[in-house]
Amino acid sequence: MAGSCKNDLDGVGAVVASSRLLPLITDSVQSTLRPELLDVIEYRKSGLSVNWIIGCPLDCSYCVRHLFDNFEMRVPRALMREEEAVDRLLTHPHFEPGVTPIQLLNRATDPMLQAVKPHLFNMLRLLDERGLTNHVLVISRWHVNAEDCAVLNSFQNIKVTLLITHSGINDERVEPVDSNIAATSLRTAFEHADRYRTVLYWRPIVPGLNDSDEHISRALELSSYAHATVFTGLFYKDQIRDYYVSNGLPEPYETGARRKVFPEALERRILAAAKARPAGGSPLFRKTSCGVTYAHGVADYNGHFGIRELCDICPASQLALCAKAWTPPNTPEVAAMAEVLGGKLVTINERAVVVAGLDEQRRYRLQHHFGYQIHDINKPHLAHRHGRAETGWPAPQEVS
Ligand code: SF4
């Protein structure tokens, strides 16, 4: 740990000590929860995700809590203390110091809720004290104040990115939380950013709900208060669609989808508006890791550079960084690692490594280790689709 930050970190400790800790979920309540919710660590595309607190009162209709059958759990509760969560993360077979990106509390709560925040800060402190230099992503749509920013600036080793979710949706049935909260938080976080970085997480963008010219120009205005802006669509999975139908909410799409829905015409409108805006806004990115890494001045950790059509909106300086870092991995090395993980290397092409027999989590393990896209032979990627659902795009062309 860097000794110079001790006083600041003592400050974090004081915040935690003076806060009331969230009660631990009892065994009897745990037995009623879906087993996935008890699985505190899950590998996702943006990194190993640690979710030791669950429950959220913010009630966004498209929340992933629908996927875990715990949408009704509105009061945050802890599954364990931070010390145990950090031990589980650092001993996780997929964790690599300095390499694996980490996401905190992004599955079933908002990390900046008053009751959750001290736990988030404590976790960040514990990670920082280990001298880890990994990316740590924190996503929130809630209040961020100057004191919070001081804590986030106090960490010496970890690369913290605060992603502020702002959609501009004003239909309260879809999103009960006022988007102005996120807008204010973004400004505050950006103004105070020193060691951490802020990203405007402009999502979900949904046709008919928040894709008017006014919505787009408001979001582009806000992009001035972020080091980078990531824009994306809605995860309209079947469980979320069921919730829309049973609550009489306006259905944005006719069918559910495994991937995020983001129609091509909408993307074109947004990019045209961004191009026409006055100087000063932060650059737009299609992928979270691209925005995060640009904000920190390092190459993308997901190897998106191989999917070159993703990069046509990226600033030249970042393209150069990614180009320099992006190298097809050594074949015997990938083959050996794929085998250790229980799968098989199929081929390495100029876009991706193609493997067989590895689930999503193991593919992400390889992807972050090599900084190169890892695709499953059975789930071919489609050119110019950027990993999005078919809704709103022309007939696909398979590429890997
Ligand atoms: S160059 Fe491509 S891969 Fe790198 S950050 Fe930009 S968009 Fe992402």
mmCIF file of N, CA and C and ligand atoms in Angstrom, residues 285 287 289-291 293-294 298-300 303-308 310-315 318-320 322-323, ligand 1:
data_model
loop_
_atom_site.group_PDB
_atom_site.id
_atom_site.type_symbol
_atom_site.label_atom_id
_atom_site.label_comp_id
_atom_site.label_asym_id
_atom_site.label_seq_id
_atom_site.Cartn_x
_atom_site.Cartn_y
_atom_site.Cartn_z
ATOM 1 N N PHE A 285 -18.580 6.720 -26.955
ATOM 2 C CA PHE A 285 -18.092 5.356 -27.159
ATOM 3 C C PHE A 285 -19.283 4.406 -27.147
ATOM 4 N N LYS A 287 -18.876 1.184 -26.325
ATOM 5 C CA LYS A 287 -18.607 0.139 -25.341
ATOM 6 C C LYS A 287 -18.113 0.735 -24.029
ATOM 7 N N SER A 289 -16.057 -0.417 -21.731
ATOM 8 C CA SER A 289 -14.618 -0.470 -21.451
ATOM 9 C C SER A 289 -13.855 0.546 -22.296
ATOM 10 N N CYS A 290 -14.371 0.877 -23.485
ATOM 11 C CA CYS A 290 -13.706 1.888 -24.315
ATOM 12 C C CYS A 290 -13.770 3.254 -23.630
ATOM 13 N N GLY A 291 -14.958 3.596 -23.104
ATOM 14 C CA GLY A 291 -15.104 4.882 -22.403
ATOM 15 C C GLY A 291 -14.230 4.933 -21.158
ATOM 16 N N THR A 293 -11.493 3.200 -20.392
ATOM 17 C CA THR A 293 -10.050 3.202 -20.639
ATOM 18 C C THR A 293 -9.603 4.529 -21.271
ATOM 19 N N TYR A 294 -10.449 5.090 -22.138
ATOM 20 C CA TYR A 294 -10.111 6.408 -22.693
ATOM 21 C C TYR A 294 -9.973 7.428 -21.552
ATOM 22 N N VAL A 298 -5.573 4.810 -21.177
ATOM 23 C CA VAL A 298 -4.935 3.510 -21.445
ATOM 24 C C VAL A 298 -5.735 2.774 -22.525
ATOM 25 N N ALA A 299 -5.163 1.682 -23.040
ATOM 26 C CA ALA A 299 -5.828 0.950 -24.125
ATOM 27 C C ALA A 299 -7.014 0.133 -23.597
ATOM 28 N N ASP A 300 -7.973 -0.121 -24.476
ATOM 29 C CA ASP A 300 -9.161 -0.891 -24.095
ATOM 30 C C ASP A 300 -8.783 -2.297 -23.631
ATOM 31 N N GLY A 303 -10.112 -5.567 -25.872
ATOM 32 C CA GLY A 303 -9.632 -5.853 -27.231
ATOM 33 C C GLY A 303 -10.635 -5.510 -28.315
ATOM 34 N N HIS A 304 -11.481 -4.501 -28.092
ATOM 35 C CA HIS A 304 -12.471 -4.124 -29.113
ATOM 36 C C HIS A 304 -11.801 -3.611 -30.386
ATOM 37 N N PHE A 305 -10.525 -3.293 -30.273
ATOM 38 C CA PHE A 305 -9.823 -2.774 -31.454
ATOM 39 C C PHE A 305 -9.861 -3.783 -32.601
ATOM 40 N N GLY A 306 -10.007 -5.070 -32.264
ATOM 41 C CA GLY A 306 -10.110 -6.098 -33.304
ATOM 42 C C GLY A 306 -11.406 -5.974 -34.096
ATOM 43 N N ILE A 307 -12.424 -5.410 -33.490
ATOM 44 C CA ILE A 307 -13.723 -5.231 -34.155
ATOM 45 C C ILE A 307 -13.704 -3.804 -34.680
ATOM 46 N N ARG A 308 -12.908 -3.591 -35.725
ATOM 47 C CA ARG A 308 -12.471 -2.251 -36.103
ATOM 48 C C ARG A 308 -13.616 -1.279 -36.370
ATOM 49 N N LEU A 310 -16.024 -0.707 -34.621
ATOM 50 C CA LEU A 310 -16.402 -0.048 -33.368
ATOM 51 C C LEU A 310 -15.620 1.239 -33.154
ATOM 52 N N CYS A 311 -14.460 1.300 -33.786
ATOM 53 C CA CYS A 311 -13.496 2.364 -33.477
ATOM 54 C C CYS A 311 -13.657 3.590 -34.366
ATOM 55 N N ASP A 312 -14.652 3.575 -35.264
ATOM 56 C CA ASP A 312 -14.738 4.696 -36.210
ATOM 57 C C ASP A 312 -15.157 6.002 -35.555
ATOM 58 N N ILE A 313 -15.539 5.962 -34.276
ATOM 59 C CA ILE A 313 -15.911 7.214 -33.608
ATOM 60 C C ILE A 313 -14.901 7.577 -32.517
ATOM 61 N N CYS A 314 -13.810 6.851 -32.460
ATOM 62 C CA CYS A 314 -12.870 7.027 -31.353
ATOM 63 C C CYS A 314 -11.822 8.097 -31.676
ATOM 64 N N PRO A 315 -11.450 8.907 -30.683
ATOM 65 C CA PRO A 315 -10.409 9.918 -30.940
ATOM 66 C C PRO A 315 -9.098 9.279 -31.404
ATOM 67 N N GLN A 318 -6.585 7.876 -28.904
ATOM 68 C CA GLN A 318 -6.963 6.612 -28.263
ATOM 69 C C GLN A 318 -6.784 5.447 -29.238
ATOM 70 N N LEU A 319 -7.133 5.694 -30.494
ATOM 71 C CA LEU A 319 -6.913 4.666 -31.522
ATOM 72 C C LEU A 319 -5.448 4.245 -31.533
ATOM 73 N N ALA A 320 -4.574 5.240 -31.437
ATOM 74 C CA ALA A 320 -3.138 4.941 -31.465
ATOM 75 C C ALA A 320 -2.743 4.101 -30.255
ATOM 76 N N CYS A 322 -4.677 2.060 -28.500
ATOM 77 C CA CYS A 322 -5.225 0.701 -28.637
ATOM 78 C C CYS A 322 -4.461 -0.083 -29.698
ATOM 79 N N ALA A 323 -4.103 0.616 -30.796
ATOM 80 C CA ALA A 323 -3.376 -0.070 -31.874
ATOM 81 C C ALA A 323 -2.055 -0.609 -31.340
HETATM 82 S S1 SF4 B 1 -9.692 2.471 -30.466
HETATM 83 FE FE1 SF4 B 1 -11.438 1.098 -30.621
HETATM 84 S S2 SF4 B 1 -11.036 -0.384 -29.012
HETATM 85 FE FE2 SF4 B 1 -9.772 1.375 -28.529
HETATM 86 S S3 SF4 B 1 -11.014 2.588 -27.119
HETATM 87 FE FE3 SF4 B 1 -11.331 3.343 -29.225
HETATM 88 S S4 SF4 B 1 -13.183 2.292 -29.866
HETATM 89 FE FE4 SF4 B 1 -12.376 1.167 -28.142
#
